Short mmCIF file of C-alpha atoms in Angstrom, two decimals:
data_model
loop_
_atom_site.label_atom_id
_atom_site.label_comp_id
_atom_site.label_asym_id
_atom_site.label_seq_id
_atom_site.Cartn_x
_atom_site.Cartn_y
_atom_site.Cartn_z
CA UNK L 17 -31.95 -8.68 -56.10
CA UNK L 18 -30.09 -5.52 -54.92
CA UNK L 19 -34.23 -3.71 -55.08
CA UNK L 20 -35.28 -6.56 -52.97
CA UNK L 21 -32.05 -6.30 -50.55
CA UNK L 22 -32.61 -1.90 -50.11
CA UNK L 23 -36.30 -2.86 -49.45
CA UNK L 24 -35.91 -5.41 -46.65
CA UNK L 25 -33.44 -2.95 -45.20
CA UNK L 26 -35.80 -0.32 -45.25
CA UNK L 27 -38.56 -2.52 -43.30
CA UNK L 28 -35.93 -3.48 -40.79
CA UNK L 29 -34.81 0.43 -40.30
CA UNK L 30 -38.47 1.16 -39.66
CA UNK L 31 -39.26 -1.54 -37.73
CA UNK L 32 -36.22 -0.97 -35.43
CA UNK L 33 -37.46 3.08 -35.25
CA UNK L 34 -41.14 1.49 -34.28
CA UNK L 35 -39.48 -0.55 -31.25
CA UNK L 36 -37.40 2.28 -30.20
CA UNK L 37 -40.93 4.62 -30.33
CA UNK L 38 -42.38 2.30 -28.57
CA UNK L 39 -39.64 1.83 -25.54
CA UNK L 40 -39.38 5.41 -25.21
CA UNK L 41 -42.77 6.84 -25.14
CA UNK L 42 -43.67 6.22 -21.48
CA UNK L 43 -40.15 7.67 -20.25
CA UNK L 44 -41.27 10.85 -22.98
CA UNK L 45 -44.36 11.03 -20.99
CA UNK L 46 -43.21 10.90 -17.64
CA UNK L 47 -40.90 13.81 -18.32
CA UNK L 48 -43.21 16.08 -20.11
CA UNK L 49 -45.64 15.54 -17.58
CA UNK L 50 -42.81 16.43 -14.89
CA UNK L 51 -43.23 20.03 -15.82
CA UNK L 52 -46.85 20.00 -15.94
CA UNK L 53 -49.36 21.56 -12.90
CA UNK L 54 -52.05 19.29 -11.83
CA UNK L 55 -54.70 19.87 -13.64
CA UNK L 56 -52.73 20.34 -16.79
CA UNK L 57 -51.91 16.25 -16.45
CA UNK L 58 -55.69 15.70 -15.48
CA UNK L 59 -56.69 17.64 -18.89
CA UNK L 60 -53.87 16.66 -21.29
CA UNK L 61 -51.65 14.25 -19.98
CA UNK L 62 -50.25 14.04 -23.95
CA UNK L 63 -49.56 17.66 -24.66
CA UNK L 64 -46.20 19.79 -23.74
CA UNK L 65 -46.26 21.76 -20.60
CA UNK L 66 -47.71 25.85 -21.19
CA UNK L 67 -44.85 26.94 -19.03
CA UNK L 68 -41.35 24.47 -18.28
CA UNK L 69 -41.00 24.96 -14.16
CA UNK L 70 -38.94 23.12 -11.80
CA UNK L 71 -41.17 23.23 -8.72
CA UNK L 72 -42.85 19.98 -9.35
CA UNK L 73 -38.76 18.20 -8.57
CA UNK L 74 -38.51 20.40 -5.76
CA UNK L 75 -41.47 19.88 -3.79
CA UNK L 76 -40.96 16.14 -4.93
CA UNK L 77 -37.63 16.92 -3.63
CA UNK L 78 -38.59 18.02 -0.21
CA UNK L 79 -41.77 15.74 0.41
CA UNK L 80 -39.42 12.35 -0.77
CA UNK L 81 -36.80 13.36 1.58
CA UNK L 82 -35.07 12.65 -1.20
CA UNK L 83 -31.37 13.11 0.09
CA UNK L 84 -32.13 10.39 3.00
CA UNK L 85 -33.70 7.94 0.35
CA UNK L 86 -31.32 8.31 -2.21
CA UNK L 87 -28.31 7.11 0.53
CA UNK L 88 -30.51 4.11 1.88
CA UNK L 89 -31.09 3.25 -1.94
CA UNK L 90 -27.29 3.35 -2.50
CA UNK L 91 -26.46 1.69 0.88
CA UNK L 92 -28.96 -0.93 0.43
CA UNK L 93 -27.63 -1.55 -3.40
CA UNK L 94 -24.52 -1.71 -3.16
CA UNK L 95 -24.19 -4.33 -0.24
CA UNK L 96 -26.52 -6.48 -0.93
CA UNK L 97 -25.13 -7.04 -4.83
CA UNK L 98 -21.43 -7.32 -3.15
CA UNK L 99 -22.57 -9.58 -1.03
CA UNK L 100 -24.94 -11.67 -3.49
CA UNK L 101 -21.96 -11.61 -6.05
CA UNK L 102 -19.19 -12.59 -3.02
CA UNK L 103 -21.35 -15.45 -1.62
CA UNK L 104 -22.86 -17.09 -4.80
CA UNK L 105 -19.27 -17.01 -6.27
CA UNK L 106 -17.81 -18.94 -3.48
CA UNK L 107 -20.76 -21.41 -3.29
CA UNK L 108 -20.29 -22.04 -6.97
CA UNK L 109 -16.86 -22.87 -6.71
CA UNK L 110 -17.12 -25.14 -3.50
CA UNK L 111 -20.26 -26.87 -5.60
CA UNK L 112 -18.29 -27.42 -8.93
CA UNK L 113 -14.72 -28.28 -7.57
CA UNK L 114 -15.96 -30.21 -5.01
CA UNK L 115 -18.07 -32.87 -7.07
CA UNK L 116 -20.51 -35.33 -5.05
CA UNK L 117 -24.03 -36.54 -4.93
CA UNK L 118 -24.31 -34.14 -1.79
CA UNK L 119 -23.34 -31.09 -3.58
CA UNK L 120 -25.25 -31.87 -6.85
CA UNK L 121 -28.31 -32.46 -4.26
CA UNK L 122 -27.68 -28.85 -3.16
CA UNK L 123 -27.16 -27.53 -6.64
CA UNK L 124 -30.94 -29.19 -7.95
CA UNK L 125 -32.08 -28.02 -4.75
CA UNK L 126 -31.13 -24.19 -5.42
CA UNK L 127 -32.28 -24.91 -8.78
CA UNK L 128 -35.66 -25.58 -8.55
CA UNK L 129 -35.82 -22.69 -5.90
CA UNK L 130 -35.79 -20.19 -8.72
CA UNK L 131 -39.66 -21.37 -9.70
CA UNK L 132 -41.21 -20.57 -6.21
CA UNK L 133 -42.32 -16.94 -7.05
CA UNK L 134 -41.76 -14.68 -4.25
CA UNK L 135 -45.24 -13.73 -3.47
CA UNK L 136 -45.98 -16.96 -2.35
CA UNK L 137 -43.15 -16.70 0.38
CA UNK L 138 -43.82 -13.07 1.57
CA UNK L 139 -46.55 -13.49 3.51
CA UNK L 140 -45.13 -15.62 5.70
CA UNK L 141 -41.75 -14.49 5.72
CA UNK L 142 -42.91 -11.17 7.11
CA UNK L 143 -45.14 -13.10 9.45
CA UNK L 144 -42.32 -14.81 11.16
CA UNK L 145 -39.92 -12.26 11.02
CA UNK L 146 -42.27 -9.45 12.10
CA UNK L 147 -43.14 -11.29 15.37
CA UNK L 148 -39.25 -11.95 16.11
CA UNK L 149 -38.83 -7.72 15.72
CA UNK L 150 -36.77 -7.84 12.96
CA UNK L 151 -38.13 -5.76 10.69
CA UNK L 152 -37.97 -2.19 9.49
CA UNK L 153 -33.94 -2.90 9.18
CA UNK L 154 -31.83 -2.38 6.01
CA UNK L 155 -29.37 -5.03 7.24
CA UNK L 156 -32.60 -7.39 7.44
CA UNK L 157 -33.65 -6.44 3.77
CA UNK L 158 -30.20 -6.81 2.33
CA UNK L 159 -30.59 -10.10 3.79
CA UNK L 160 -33.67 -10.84 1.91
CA UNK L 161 -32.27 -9.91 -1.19
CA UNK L 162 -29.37 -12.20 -0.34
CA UNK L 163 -31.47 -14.88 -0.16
CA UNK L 164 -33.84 -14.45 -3.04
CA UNK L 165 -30.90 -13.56 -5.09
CA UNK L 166 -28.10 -16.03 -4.04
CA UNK L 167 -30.08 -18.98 -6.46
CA UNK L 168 -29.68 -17.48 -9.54
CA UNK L 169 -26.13 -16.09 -9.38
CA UNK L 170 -24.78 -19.15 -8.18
CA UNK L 171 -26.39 -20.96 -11.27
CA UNK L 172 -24.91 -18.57 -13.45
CA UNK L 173 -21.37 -18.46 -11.76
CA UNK L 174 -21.71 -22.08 -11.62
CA UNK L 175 -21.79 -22.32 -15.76
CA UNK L 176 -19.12 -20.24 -16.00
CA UNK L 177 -16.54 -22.35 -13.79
CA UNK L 178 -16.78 -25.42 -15.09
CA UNK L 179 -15.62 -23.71 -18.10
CA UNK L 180 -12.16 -22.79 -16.22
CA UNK L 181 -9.15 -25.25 -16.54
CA UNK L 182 -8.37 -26.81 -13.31
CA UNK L 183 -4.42 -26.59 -14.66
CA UNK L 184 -4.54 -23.29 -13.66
CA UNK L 185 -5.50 -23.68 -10.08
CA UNK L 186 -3.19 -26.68 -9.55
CA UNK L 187 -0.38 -24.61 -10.76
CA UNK L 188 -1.21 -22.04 -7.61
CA UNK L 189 -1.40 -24.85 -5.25
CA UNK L 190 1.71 -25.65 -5.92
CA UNK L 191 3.11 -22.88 -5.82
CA UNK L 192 2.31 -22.34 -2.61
CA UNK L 193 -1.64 -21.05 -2.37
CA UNK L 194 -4.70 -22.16 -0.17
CA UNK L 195 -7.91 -22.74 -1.55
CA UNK L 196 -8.99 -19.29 -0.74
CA UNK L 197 -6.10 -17.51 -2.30
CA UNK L 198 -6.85 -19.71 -5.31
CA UNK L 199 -10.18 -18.61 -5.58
CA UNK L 200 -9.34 -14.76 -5.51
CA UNK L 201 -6.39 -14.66 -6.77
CA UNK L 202 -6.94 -17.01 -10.00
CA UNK L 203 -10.33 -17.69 -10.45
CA UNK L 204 -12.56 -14.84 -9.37
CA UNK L 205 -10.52 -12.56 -11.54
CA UNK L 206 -11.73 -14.46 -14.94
CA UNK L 207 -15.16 -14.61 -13.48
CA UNK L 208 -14.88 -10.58 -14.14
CA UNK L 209 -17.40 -11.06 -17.18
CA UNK L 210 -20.35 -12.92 -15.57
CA UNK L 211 -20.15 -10.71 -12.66
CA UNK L 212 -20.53 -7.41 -14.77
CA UNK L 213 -23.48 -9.39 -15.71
CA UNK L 214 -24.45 -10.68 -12.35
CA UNK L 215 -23.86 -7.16 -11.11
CA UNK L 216 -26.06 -5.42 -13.83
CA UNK L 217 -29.19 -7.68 -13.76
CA UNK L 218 -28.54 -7.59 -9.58
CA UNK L 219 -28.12 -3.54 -9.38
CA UNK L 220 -31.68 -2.69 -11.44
CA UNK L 221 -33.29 -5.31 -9.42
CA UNK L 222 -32.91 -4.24 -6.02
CA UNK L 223 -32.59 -0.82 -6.50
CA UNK L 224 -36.01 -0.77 -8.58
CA UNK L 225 -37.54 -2.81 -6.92
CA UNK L 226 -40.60 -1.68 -4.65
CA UNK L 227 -42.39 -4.74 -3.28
CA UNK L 228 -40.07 -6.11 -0.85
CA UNK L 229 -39.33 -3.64 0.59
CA UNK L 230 -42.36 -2.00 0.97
CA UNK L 231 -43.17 -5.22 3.44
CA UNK L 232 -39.65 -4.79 5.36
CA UNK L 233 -39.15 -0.93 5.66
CA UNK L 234 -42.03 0.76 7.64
CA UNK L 235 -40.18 4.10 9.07
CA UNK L 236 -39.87 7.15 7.11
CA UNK L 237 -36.37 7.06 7.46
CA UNK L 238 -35.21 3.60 6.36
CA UNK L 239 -37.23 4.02 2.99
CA UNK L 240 -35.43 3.24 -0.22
CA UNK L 241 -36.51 5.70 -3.13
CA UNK L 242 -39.23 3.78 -5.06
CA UNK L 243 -40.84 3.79 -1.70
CA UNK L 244 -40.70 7.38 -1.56
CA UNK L 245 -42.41 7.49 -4.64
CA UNK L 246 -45.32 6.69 -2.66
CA UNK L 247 -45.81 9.52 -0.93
CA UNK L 248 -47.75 11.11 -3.72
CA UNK L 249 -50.21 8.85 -4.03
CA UNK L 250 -53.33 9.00 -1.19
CA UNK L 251 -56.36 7.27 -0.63
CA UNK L 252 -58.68 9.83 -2.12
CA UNK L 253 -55.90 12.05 -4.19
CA UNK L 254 -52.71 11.85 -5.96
CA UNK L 255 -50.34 14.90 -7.62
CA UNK L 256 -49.77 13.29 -10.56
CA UNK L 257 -47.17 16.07 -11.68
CA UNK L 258 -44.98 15.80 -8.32
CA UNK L 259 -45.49 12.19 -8.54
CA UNK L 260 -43.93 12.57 -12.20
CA UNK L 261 -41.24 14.83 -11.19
CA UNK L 262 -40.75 12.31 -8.15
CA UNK L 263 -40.00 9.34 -10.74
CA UNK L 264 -37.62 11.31 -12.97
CA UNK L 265 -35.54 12.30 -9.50
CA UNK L 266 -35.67 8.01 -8.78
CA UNK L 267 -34.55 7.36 -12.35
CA UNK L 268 -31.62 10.12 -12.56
CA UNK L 269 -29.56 8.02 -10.54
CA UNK L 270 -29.93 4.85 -12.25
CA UNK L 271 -29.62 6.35 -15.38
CA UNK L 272 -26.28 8.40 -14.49
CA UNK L 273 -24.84 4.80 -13.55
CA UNK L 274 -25.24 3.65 -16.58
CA UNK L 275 -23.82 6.17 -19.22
CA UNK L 276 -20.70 6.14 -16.58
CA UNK L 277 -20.18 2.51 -16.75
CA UNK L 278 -21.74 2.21 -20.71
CA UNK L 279 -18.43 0.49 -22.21
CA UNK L 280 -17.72 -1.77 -19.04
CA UNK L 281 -21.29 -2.86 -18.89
CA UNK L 282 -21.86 -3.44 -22.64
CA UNK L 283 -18.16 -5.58 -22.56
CA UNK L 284 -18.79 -7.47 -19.91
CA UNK L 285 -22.12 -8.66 -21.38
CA UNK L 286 -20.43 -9.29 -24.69
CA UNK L 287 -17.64 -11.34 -22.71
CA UNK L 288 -19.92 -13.22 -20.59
CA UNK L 289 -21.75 -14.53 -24.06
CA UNK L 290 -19.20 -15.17 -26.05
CA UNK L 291 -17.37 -17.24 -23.12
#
């Protein structure tokens, strides 16, 4: 018995070092490759760099514009996951504490929303808006992102109100509050663990993500850093090792985010499931 528990322990410890192998491996690559000349990448993508130099991340550096990106990355981040977690929140709320066959309609309706896969709806979203001017905005893209992301939050946040006593907001109104001071005062503070949740999944979408917009943002100077990325990439050519070095500068951030705010993220996921 105790042979057969040390052996399935063993195939679990190796099975767990496989998966970790496996997840790591293409971040490996891209950083080895980071150091790399050209036609060291084009002849061995697999083996370590002859010499470790930094001029791949600073010519990635200088052709990203990488200060400039890096700001409309964080500007474009940051409000439109405030405003995704401020508006679904508040919807969520009205929809549960305000129970009726209007607000369930509206509930179903942002439901079933979540299946229509955005590439169905870009085209002519960019249509539309493109002949009304209103592209090549970050306000315009934030509110994209508000509205491709306001769905699924407000499901979530939904869930996790109906678990909240309405004792507790009665007590408030009589006491003296409005509805609104209710809602921030007693029951957005107890939402604290979905939204760390909300606010994770939120923060790697839009700040990873590359499609949308690459459809919204057409000046040089309004691009987000995975659009940047771009750059390195022609119709004929690409510099593979800049392009490298160029993914390692657009992860850095990301990545520094997340050690910071390890504990608080890893808690509030643990809250949010055990609630």
């Amino acid at each position: 018995m105790k042979l057969q528990k040390n052996l399935n322990k063993i195939i679990t410890f190796t099975f767990c070092i496989l998966l970790f192998v496996l997840y790591i491996f293409p971040f490996l690559l891209i950083m080895i490759n980071s150091f790399k000349t050209k036609m060291e990448v084009l002849e061995n993508p697999m083996s370590l760099p002859k010499i470790f130099s930094l001029d791949n991340f600073v010519e990635a550096y200088n052709t990203m514009n990488y200060g400039n990106a890096l700001i409309n990355s964080l500007i474009i981040t940051t409000i439109s996951v405030v405003v995704i977690i401020l508006f679904s929140s508040m919807l969520a709320y009205y929809l549960v504490r305000f129970d009726s066959k209007f607000n369930k309609f509206i509930f179903m309706l942002m439901v079933a929303s979540m299946i229509i896969p955005f590439q169905s709806l870009m085209i002519p979203f960019v249509t539309i808006f493109g002949n009304l001017g209103l592209l090549n905005s970050r306000g315009m893209l934030i509110y994209f992102y508000l509205g491709f992301g306001l769905s699924m939050a407000t499901f979530m946040f939904h869930g996790f109100i109906k678990t909240i006593p309405v004792e507790l907001e009665e007590a408030a109104i009589i006491d003296g509050a409005n509805r609104l001071q209710v809602f921030f005062k007693v029951v957005f503070p107890i939402l604290k663990p979905i939204t760390a949740t909300i606010a994770i999944l939120d923060v790697l979408w839009v700040w990873n993500d590359f499609l949308l917009p690459s459809l919204v943002l057409v000046n040089d100077n309004v691009r987000t850093l995975p659009l940047s990325t771009f750059y390195f990439f022609g119709k004929y050519t690409s510099n593979y090792s800049v392009a490298m070095a160029a993914l390692v500068l657009v992860l850095l951030p990301i990545l520094i985010f997340y050690f910071i705010m390890q504990k608080k993220i890893i808690a509030g996921v643990v809250d949010g499931a055990i609630k």
